[in-house]
mmCIF file of C-alpha atoms in Angstrom:
data_model
loop_
_atom_site.group_PDB
_atom_site.id
_atom_site.type_symbol
_atom_site.label_atom_id
_atom_site.label_comp_id
_atom_site.label_asym_id
_atom_site.label_seq_id
_atom_site.Cartn_x
_atom_site.Cartn_y
_atom_site.Cartn_z
ATOM 1 C CA MET A 8 -5.221 -48.319 -43.222
ATOM 2 C CA ALA A 9 -7.237 -50.940 -44.919
ATOM 3 C CA ASP A 10 -8.514 -51.742 -41.217
ATOM 4 C CA GLY A 11 -10.058 -48.745 -40.364
ATOM 5 C CA THR A 12 -13.783 -47.697 -40.225
ATOM 6 C CA LEU A 13 -16.035 -46.415 -43.172
ATOM 7 C CA VAL A 14 -18.036 -44.138 -42.515
ATOM 8 C CA HIS A 15 -20.850 -41.963 -44.835
ATOM 9 C CA ALA A 16 -18.901 -38.741 -44.843
ATOM 10 C CA THR A 17 -16.820 -36.069 -46.989
ATOM 11 C CA CYS A 18 -13.670 -35.050 -45.778
ATOM 12 C CA VAL A 19 -12.030 -31.818 -46.497
ATOM 13 C CA ALA A 20 -8.112 -30.490 -44.983
ATOM 14 C CA ILE A 21 -8.185 -26.839 -44.452
ATOM 15 C CA GLY A 22 -4.392 -26.193 -43.550
ATOM 16 C CA ASP A 23 -3.885 -29.221 -41.059
ATOM 17 C CA LYS A 24 -7.224 -28.943 -40.124
ATOM 18 C CA GLY A 25 -9.758 -31.911 -41.356
ATOM 19 C CA VAL A 26 -13.388 -31.634 -41.164
ATOM 20 C CA LEU A 27 -15.472 -34.709 -41.386
ATOM 21 C CA ILE A 28 -18.674 -33.359 -43.100
ATOM 22 C CA ARG A 29 -21.675 -35.925 -42.521
ATOM 23 C CA GLY A 30 -25.325 -36.032 -43.681
ATOM 24 C CA ALA A 31 -27.371 -37.997 -45.506
ATOM 25 C CA SER A 32 -27.326 -38.269 -49.464
ATOM 26 C CA GLY A 33 -28.466 -35.052 -50.783
ATOM 27 C CA ALA A 34 -27.582 -33.364 -47.676
ATOM 28 C CA GLY A 35 -25.015 -30.944 -49.138
ATOM 29 C CA LYS A 36 -21.688 -32.833 -48.432
ATOM 30 C CA THR A 37 -20.007 -32.482 -51.589
ATOM 31 C CA GLN A 38 -21.088 -28.639 -52.308
ATOM 32 C CA THR A 39 -19.940 -27.701 -48.677
ATOM 33 C CA ALA A 40 -16.560 -29.523 -49.243
ATOM 34 C CA LEU A 41 -16.429 -27.228 -52.667
ATOM 35 C CA THR A 42 -17.325 -24.488 -51.040
ATOM 36 C CA LEU A 43 -14.826 -24.727 -48.218
ATOM 37 C CA LEU A 44 -12.155 -25.355 -50.876
ATOM 38 C CA ARG A 45 -13.089 -22.214 -52.865
ATOM 39 C CA ARG A 46 -13.157 -19.839 -49.766
ATOM 40 C CA ALA A 47 -10.155 -21.522 -48.356
ATOM 41 C CA ARG A 48 -8.253 -20.928 -51.508
ATOM 42 C CA ALA A 49 -9.394 -17.491 -51.728
ATOM 43 C CA GLY A 50 -7.486 -16.904 -48.299
ATOM 44 C CA ALA A 51 -4.420 -18.468 -49.759
ATOM 45 C CA ILE A 52 -4.892 -21.154 -47.544
ATOM 46 C CA GLU A 53 -3.887 -24.469 -48.559
ATOM 47 C CA ALA A 54 -7.419 -26.740 -49.335
ATOM 48 C CA ARG A 55 -8.036 -30.270 -50.669
ATOM 49 C CA PHE A 56 -10.403 -32.960 -50.618
ATOM 50 C CA VAL A 57 -9.441 -35.897 -48.582
ATOM 51 C CA SER A 58 -12.534 -38.117 -49.337
ATOM 52 C CA ASP A 59 -16.046 -37.670 -50.868
ATOM 53 C CA ASP A 60 -19.473 -39.539 -49.367
ATOM 54 C CA GLN A 61 -17.192 -42.361 -48.138
ATOM 55 C CA THR A 62 -14.219 -41.839 -45.512
ATOM 56 C CA LEU A 63 -11.760 -44.196 -43.743
ATOM 57 C CA LEU A 64 -11.681 -43.290 -39.964
ATOM 58 C CA GLU A 65 -8.480 -44.705 -37.831
ATOM 59 C CA GLY A 66 -7.859 -43.876 -34.342
ATOM 60 C CA ALA A 67 -4.035 -43.043 -33.691
ATOM 61 C CA GLY A 68 -1.349 -41.374 -31.477
ATOM 62 C CA GLU A 69 -1.278 -40.314 -28.190
ATOM 63 C CA PRO A 70 -3.438 -37.656 -27.121
ATOM 64 C CA PRO A 71 -5.899 -39.982 -29.010
ATOM 65 C CA HIS A 72 -6.730 -38.664 -32.596
ATOM 66 C CA LEU A 73 -8.410 -39.740 -36.002
ATOM 67 C CA ILE A 74 -7.206 -39.963 -39.272
ATOM 68 C CA ALA A 75 -9.357 -39.583 -42.256
ATOM 69 C CA GLN A 76 -8.123 -41.510 -45.287
ATOM 70 C CA CYS A 77 -9.929 -41.776 -48.687
ATOM 71 C CA PRO A 78 -11.050 -45.716 -49.774
ATOM 72 C CA GLU A 79 -9.268 -46.817 -52.803
ATOM 73 C CA PRO A 80 -11.877 -47.915 -55.178
ATOM 74 C CA ILE A 81 -13.377 -43.808 -54.867
ATOM 75 C CA ARG A 82 -9.790 -42.054 -54.316
ATOM 76 C CA ASP A 83 -9.006 -38.793 -55.871
ATOM 77 C CA ASN A 84 -13.153 -38.979 -57.159
ATOM 78 C CA PHE A 85 -16.143 -37.186 -56.119
ATOM 79 C CA GLU A 86 -19.817 -36.278 -57.216
ATOM 80 C CA VAL A 87 -21.418 -33.471 -58.743
ATOM 81 C CA TYR A 88 -24.700 -33.546 -58.313
ATOM 82 C CA GLY A 89 -26.731 -33.560 -61.494
ATOM 83 C CA TYR A 90 -23.607 -34.353 -63.430
ATOM 84 C CA GLY A 91 -21.787 -37.154 -62.235
ATOM 85 C CA ILE A 92 -18.350 -38.332 -60.878
ATOM 86 C CA VAL A 93 -15.554 -35.646 -61.138
ATOM 87 C CA HIS A 94 -11.994 -37.554 -61.192
ATOM 88 C CA ASP A 95 -9.237 -34.397 -60.230
ATOM 89 C CA PRO A 96 -6.449 -36.080 -58.185
ATOM 90 C CA ALA A 97 -5.064 -32.249 -57.894
ATOM 91 C CA LEU A 98 -7.763 -31.892 -55.570
ATOM 92 C CA PHE A 99 -7.078 -34.259 -53.222
ATOM 93 C CA THR A 100 -4.503 -34.728 -50.340
ATOM 94 C CA PRO A 101 -3.908 -38.967 -48.743
ATOM 95 C CA SER A 102 -4.699 -37.755 -45.147
ATOM 96 C CA ALA A 103 -6.071 -35.554 -42.391
ATOM 97 C CA THR A 104 -6.328 -35.261 -38.529
ATOM 98 C CA ILE A 105 -9.997 -34.509 -37.872
ATOM 99 C CA MET A 106 -10.635 -31.418 -35.935
ATOM 100 C CA LEU A 107 -14.154 -30.657 -36.836
ATOM 101 C CA VAL A 108 -17.245 -32.992 -37.308
ATOM 102 C CA ALA A 109 -19.901 -30.997 -39.100
ATOM 103 C CA ASP A 110 -23.269 -32.673 -39.496
ATOM 104 C CA LEU A 111 -25.893 -31.670 -42.345
ATOM 105 C CA VAL A 112 -29.578 -31.244 -40.383
ATOM 106 C CA GLU A 113 -32.994 -30.381 -40.868
ATOM 107 C CA ASP A 114 -32.791 -26.637 -40.211
ATOM 108 C CA ASN A 115 -34.922 -26.965 -36.992
ATOM 109 C CA SER A 116 -32.444 -29.019 -35.378
ATOM 110 C CA VAL A 117 -29.699 -26.313 -35.800
ATOM 111 C CA GLN A 118 -29.343 -23.619 -33.230
ATOM 112 C CA ARG A 119 -28.808 -19.973 -33.820
ATOM 113 C CA THR A 120 -25.663 -19.598 -32.087
ATOM 114 C CA ARG A 121 -23.160 -22.463 -31.415
ATOM 115 C CA PRO A 122 -23.469 -24.297 -28.712
ATOM 116 C CA GLN A 123 -20.203 -25.995 -27.032
ATOM 117 C CA LEU A 124 -20.636 -29.418 -28.450
ATOM 118 C CA ASP A 125 -18.415 -32.007 -28.828
ATOM 119 C CA THR A 126 -18.486 -35.709 -30.447
ATOM 120 C CA VAL A 127 -17.100 -38.664 -29.804
ATOM 121 C CA ILE A 128 -15.711 -41.210 -32.410
ATOM 122 C CA MET A 129 -13.831 -43.919 -31.665
ATOM 123 C CA ASP A 130 -13.074 -42.775 -28.365
ATOM 124 C CA VAL A 131 -11.582 -39.412 -29.889
ATOM 125 C CA GLU A 132 -13.374 -36.351 -28.687
ATOM 126 C CA ILE A 133 -13.839 -33.378 -31.414
ATOM 127 C CA ALA A 134 -15.540 -30.451 -32.058
ATOM 128 C CA HIS A 135 -18.609 -30.905 -33.259
ATOM 129 C CA LEU A 136 -21.408 -28.565 -35.212
ATOM 130 C CA MET A 137 -24.880 -29.042 -36.689
ATOM 131 C CA LEU A 138 -25.498 -27.299 -39.327
ATOM 132 C CA PRO A 139 -28.410 -26.418 -41.792
ATOM 133 C CA LEU A 140 -28.596 -28.931 -44.919
ATOM 134 C CA ARG A 141 -28.169 -27.893 -48.629
ATOM 135 C CA ASN A 142 -26.633 -24.093 -47.416
ATOM 136 C CA SER A 143 -23.251 -24.508 -48.762
ATOM 137 C CA ALA A 144 -22.437 -20.983 -47.952
ATOM 138 C CA LEU A 145 -23.485 -21.013 -44.422
ATOM 139 C CA CYS A 146 -22.002 -23.859 -43.656
ATOM 140 C CA ALA A 147 -18.657 -23.132 -45.089
ATOM 141 C CA ALA A 148 -19.065 -19.931 -43.147
ATOM 142 C CA ALA A 149 -19.574 -21.670 -39.806
ATOM 143 C CA ILE A 150 -17.370 -24.653 -40.351
ATOM 144 C CA SER A 151 -14.205 -21.622 -41.286
ATOM 145 C CA ALA A 152 -14.972 -19.499 -38.143
ATOM 146 C CA ALA A 153 -15.144 -22.637 -36.042
ATOM 147 C CA LEU A 154 -11.410 -23.951 -37.721
ATOM 148 C CA GLY A 155 -9.938 -20.208 -36.733
ATOM 149 C CA PHE A 156 -10.160 -19.094 -40.574
ATOM 150 C CA SER A 157 -11.644 -15.635 -40.471
ATOM 151 C CA ALA A 158 -10.036 -14.694 -43.453
ATOM 152 C CA MET A 159 -11.934 -17.215 -45.604
ATOM 153 C CA ARG A 160 -13.999 -15.370 -47.988
#
């Protein structure tokens, strides 16, 4: 997928559903991803990183959908804020189909209840959440619910 579009985002696969987590540097993308992985695994749901901080996206198929992969130079690596880069291939999967986009934003941009939002990336319409930055537990709970994984604790 060398011809994909590079975006500033972290991606995880929860079961067979990919989640693209976007936000500025320091917004909590990696921490939200790690919290999602921990919650999913506690509920016996397969969960892995696809990429951290940079994600390659490519449109595919009919109906159209987005496939996410990790750029080769950072494959199997994630950054722990305050610690540095962690290399752990066991926590990664090669790709995921994006089913949800979560944007980490300032609290005053977040509505208390979920509006019916979608976003369009590369001509593909995808479910979309706006969540408070630097609040990984709340973000992970909202993402889990949006994906239909109520068993994740």
